[in-house]
């Protein structure tokens, strides 16, 4: 290819000239700089692939209890955000404002201990002040009154009579966790 312009300064070359003599050094520097940037970009891409693979391997060895816990954390966080503007489900007081420890809980009507199959049921979980959830044994009677007001008697009775055990696969738990992470993200401005 016959070059008519200097690859460095882009000015016209004399016939037969490939580059201005004074442009050789800065051009070489620029080329080296470009190569370095390309190298760094490649390294970043490789690191990203490596991180994803580490993540996938870590995910692959997570046990069901670990995945249940992660899904529960995501579910609870979503419920707290969903109910952020509502009062406490059981006593009707404002959520957690001014309380020691700050944030309120995601309180399950039928507890995750006695009704683990309802642990991811949105009808069964509502924002609740910590004092009510943790030190009032969930205040079951008042919770029920608040719950009926919020989701209706039929839904409450459906929860109460639902004793069908659930078994989640690893994939299902991962899907639940990721879904609630996504739902939470979508709620945040
Ligand atoms: Zn030049
Ligand atoms: Zn309460």
Short mmCIF file of C-alpha atoms and ligand atoms in Angstrom, two decimals:
data_model
loop_
_atom_site.label_atom_id
_atom_site.label_comp_id
_atom_site.label_asym_id
_atom_site.label_seq_id
_atom_site.Cartn_x
_atom_site.Cartn_y
_atom_site.Cartn_z
CA UNK A 1 0.00 0.00 0.00
CA UNK A 2 1.29 3.40 -0.90
CA UNK A 3 1.10 5.69 2.01
CA UNK A 4 0.42 9.37 1.29
CA UNK A 5 -0.10 10.52 4.86
CA UNK A 6 2.03 10.09 7.96
CA UNK A 7 0.49 7.50 10.29
CA UNK A 8 1.35 9.70 13.26
CA UNK A 9 0.62 13.31 12.40
CA UNK A 10 -1.57 12.60 9.37
CA UNK A 11 0.23 15.27 7.34
CA UNK A 12 1.22 14.61 3.74
CA UNK A 13 4.36 12.54 3.09
CA UNK A 14 6.92 12.95 0.38
CA UNK A 15 6.76 10.27 -2.29
CA UNK A 16 8.34 7.03 -1.04
CA UNK A 17 8.30 8.23 2.56
CA UNK A 18 6.57 5.93 5.12
CA UNK A 19 6.59 8.25 8.13
CA UNK A 20 8.23 11.53 9.15
CA UNK A 21 11.53 10.93 10.90
CA UNK A 22 10.45 13.04 13.87
CA UNK A 23 7.17 11.11 14.04
CA UNK A 24 8.78 7.67 14.44
CA UNK A 25 9.35 7.86 18.20
CA UNK A 26 5.97 9.35 19.21
CA UNK A 27 4.20 7.00 16.82
CA UNK A 28 5.96 3.98 18.36
CA UNK A 29 5.00 5.26 21.81
CA UNK A 30 1.40 5.65 20.74
CA UNK A 31 1.38 2.13 19.30
CA UNK A 32 2.82 0.72 22.51
CA UNK A 33 0.24 2.63 24.54
CA UNK A 34 -2.53 1.25 22.34
CA UNK A 35 -1.22 -2.31 22.73
CA UNK A 36 -1.03 -1.84 26.48
CA UNK A 37 -4.62 -0.66 26.62
CA UNK A 38 -5.78 -3.61 24.51
CA UNK A 39 -3.86 -5.96 26.81
CA UNK A 40 -5.45 -4.43 29.90
CA UNK A 41 -8.88 -4.71 28.33
CA UNK A 42 -8.27 -8.37 27.57
CA UNK A 43 -7.10 -8.96 31.14
CA UNK A 44 -10.23 -7.30 32.52
CA UNK A 45 -12.44 -9.47 30.32
CA UNK A 46 -10.57 -12.59 31.44
CA UNK A 47 -10.93 -11.58 35.09
CA UNK A 48 -14.64 -11.10 34.57
CA UNK A 49 -14.97 -14.57 33.07
CA UNK A 50 -12.96 -15.97 35.97
CA UNK A 51 -15.15 -14.25 38.55
CA UNK A 52 -18.28 -15.60 36.86
CA UNK A 53 -16.83 -19.08 36.88
CA UNK A 54 -15.89 -18.83 40.56
CA UNK A 55 -19.41 -17.63 41.27
CA UNK A 56 -20.89 -20.54 39.35
CA UNK A 57 -18.69 -23.03 41.18
CA UNK A 58 -19.58 -21.52 44.56
CA UNK A 59 -23.25 -21.65 43.63
CA UNK A 60 -22.93 -25.26 42.54
CA UNK A 61 -21.69 -26.41 45.96
CA UNK A 62 -24.27 -24.51 48.02
CA UNK A 63 -26.42 -26.84 50.08
CA UNK A 64 -30.21 -26.68 50.16
CA UNK A 65 -30.22 -25.09 53.65
CA UNK A 66 -27.83 -22.39 52.45
CA UNK A 67 -29.98 -21.72 49.40
CA UNK A 68 -33.12 -21.59 51.56
CA UNK A 69 -31.42 -19.03 53.75
CA UNK A 70 -30.36 -16.90 50.79
CA UNK A 71 -33.82 -17.06 49.29
CA UNK A 72 -35.33 -16.13 52.67
CA UNK A 73 -33.05 -13.13 53.03
CA UNK A 74 -34.07 -11.93 49.57
CA UNK A 75 -37.77 -12.61 50.19
CA UNK A 76 -37.74 -10.85 53.57
CA UNK A 77 -35.94 -7.83 52.15
CA UNK A 78 -38.55 -7.56 49.43
CA UNK A 79 -41.44 -7.80 51.92
CA UNK A 80 -39.88 -5.07 54.07
CA UNK A 81 -39.58 -2.82 51.05
CA UNK A 82 -43.09 -3.68 49.83
CA UNK A 83 -44.57 -2.71 53.21
CA UNK A 84 -42.27 0.23 53.92
CA UNK A 85 -45.13 2.73 53.91
CA UNK A 86 -47.54 0.58 55.90
CA UNK A 87 -47.98 0.35 59.65
CA UNK A 88 -47.00 -2.70 61.67
CA UNK A 89 -49.25 -5.60 60.70
CA UNK A 90 -50.23 -6.43 64.28
CA UNK A 91 -50.44 -3.20 66.27
CA UNK A 92 -50.88 -0.58 63.58
CA UNK A 93 -48.03 1.54 64.93
CA UNK A 94 -45.49 3.10 62.55
CA UNK A 95 -42.73 0.71 61.57
CA UNK A 96 -39.57 0.84 63.58
CA UNK A 97 -39.30 4.62 63.67
CA UNK A 98 -37.01 5.63 66.48
CA UNK A 99 -36.61 2.12 67.74
CA UNK A 100 -33.29 0.75 68.88
CA UNK A 101 -31.84 -1.24 66.02
CA UNK A 102 -33.79 0.80 63.50
CA UNK A 103 -35.20 -1.46 60.86
CA UNK A 104 -38.33 -3.50 61.28
CA UNK A 105 -38.71 -7.18 60.46
CA UNK A 106 -40.45 -9.22 57.86
CA UNK A 107 -42.77 -11.08 60.23
CA UNK A 108 -44.36 -14.34 59.17
CA UNK A 109 -47.93 -14.99 60.34
CA UNK A 110 -47.32 -18.72 60.43
CA UNK A 111 -43.68 -18.84 61.45
CA UNK A 112 -40.93 -20.28 59.31
CA UNK A 113 -40.24 -22.63 62.22
CA UNK A 114 -43.68 -24.19 62.49
CA UNK A 115 -44.82 -23.66 58.89
CA UNK A 116 -41.67 -23.72 56.76
CA UNK A 117 -43.73 -24.48 53.66
CA UNK A 118 -45.17 -20.94 53.85
CA UNK A 119 -41.81 -19.25 54.23
CA UNK A 120 -41.98 -17.73 50.74
CA UNK A 121 -45.71 -17.00 50.68
CA UNK A 122 -46.23 -13.26 50.27
CA UNK A 123 -49.66 -13.42 51.94
CA UNK A 124 -48.01 -14.93 55.00
CA UNK A 125 -45.33 -12.28 55.48
CA UNK A 126 -45.67 -8.62 56.38
CA UNK A 127 -43.63 -5.83 57.84
CA UNK A 128 -43.71 -5.93 61.61
CA UNK A 129 -42.02 -3.92 64.32
CA UNK A 130 -39.15 -5.80 65.89
CA UNK A 131 -40.65 -5.57 69.36
CA UNK A 132 -43.82 -7.25 68.10
CA UNK A 133 -42.08 -9.88 66.01
CA UNK A 134 -39.30 -10.87 68.37
CA UNK A 135 -40.49 -10.15 71.86
CA UNK A 136 -44.22 -10.46 71.47
CA UNK A 137 -44.05 -14.00 70.04
CA UNK A 138 -45.36 -12.56 66.81
CA UNK A 139 -48.51 -11.33 68.57
CA UNK A 140 -50.53 -13.96 66.72
CA UNK A 141 -54.00 -12.74 67.64
CA UNK A 142 -53.36 -9.13 66.68
CA UNK A 143 -51.42 -10.25 63.61
CA UNK A 144 -54.49 -12.19 62.48
CA UNK A 145 -56.74 -9.14 62.87
CA UNK A 146 -54.31 -7.02 60.85
CA UNK A 147 -53.91 -9.75 58.28
CA UNK A 148 -57.65 -10.17 57.74
CA UNK A 149 -57.88 -6.42 57.19
CA UNK A 150 -55.07 -6.54 54.68
CA UNK A 151 -55.61 -9.69 52.63
CA UNK A 152 -59.14 -10.74 53.58
CA UNK A 153 -60.54 -13.56 55.69
CA UNK A 154 -60.61 -16.10 52.85
CA UNK A 155 -56.88 -15.72 52.21
CA UNK A 156 -56.12 -15.95 55.93
CA UNK A 157 -58.15 -19.12 56.24
CA UNK A 158 -56.44 -20.52 53.15
CA UNK A 159 -53.09 -19.94 54.86
CA UNK A 160 -54.31 -21.47 58.08
CA UNK A 161 -55.52 -24.64 56.42
CA UNK A 162 -52.52 -25.01 54.13
CA UNK A 163 -50.37 -27.78 55.54
CA UNK A 164 -49.07 -29.29 52.34
CA UNK A 165 -45.33 -29.66 52.69
CA UNK A 166 -43.16 -28.09 49.99
CA UNK A 167 -39.87 -29.32 48.72
CA UNK A 168 -37.77 -26.93 46.70
CA UNK A 169 -35.02 -28.02 44.39
CA UNK A 170 -31.75 -26.13 44.26
CA UNK A 171 -32.82 -24.55 40.99
CA UNK A 172 -36.15 -23.47 42.44
CA UNK A 173 -34.49 -21.90 45.46
CA UNK A 174 -32.01 -20.04 43.28
CA UNK A 175 -34.91 -18.84 41.12
CA UNK A 176 -36.85 -17.64 44.19
CA UNK A 177 -33.80 -15.83 45.54
CA UNK A 178 -33.02 -14.17 42.22
CA UNK A 179 -36.64 -13.25 41.59
CA UNK A 180 -36.94 -11.44 44.94
CA UNK A 181 -33.61 -9.71 44.47
CA UNK A 182 -34.93 -8.48 41.15
CA UNK A 183 -38.27 -7.42 42.59
CA UNK A 184 -36.51 -5.49 45.34
CA UNK A 185 -34.22 -3.77 42.87
CA UNK A 186 -37.18 -2.82 40.71
CA UNK A 187 -38.81 -1.13 43.71
CA UNK A 188 -35.81 0.99 44.59
CA UNK A 189 -35.50 4.25 42.72
ZN1 LIG B 1 4.31 12.89 10.82
ZN1 LIG B 2 -47.00 -4.64 65.92
#
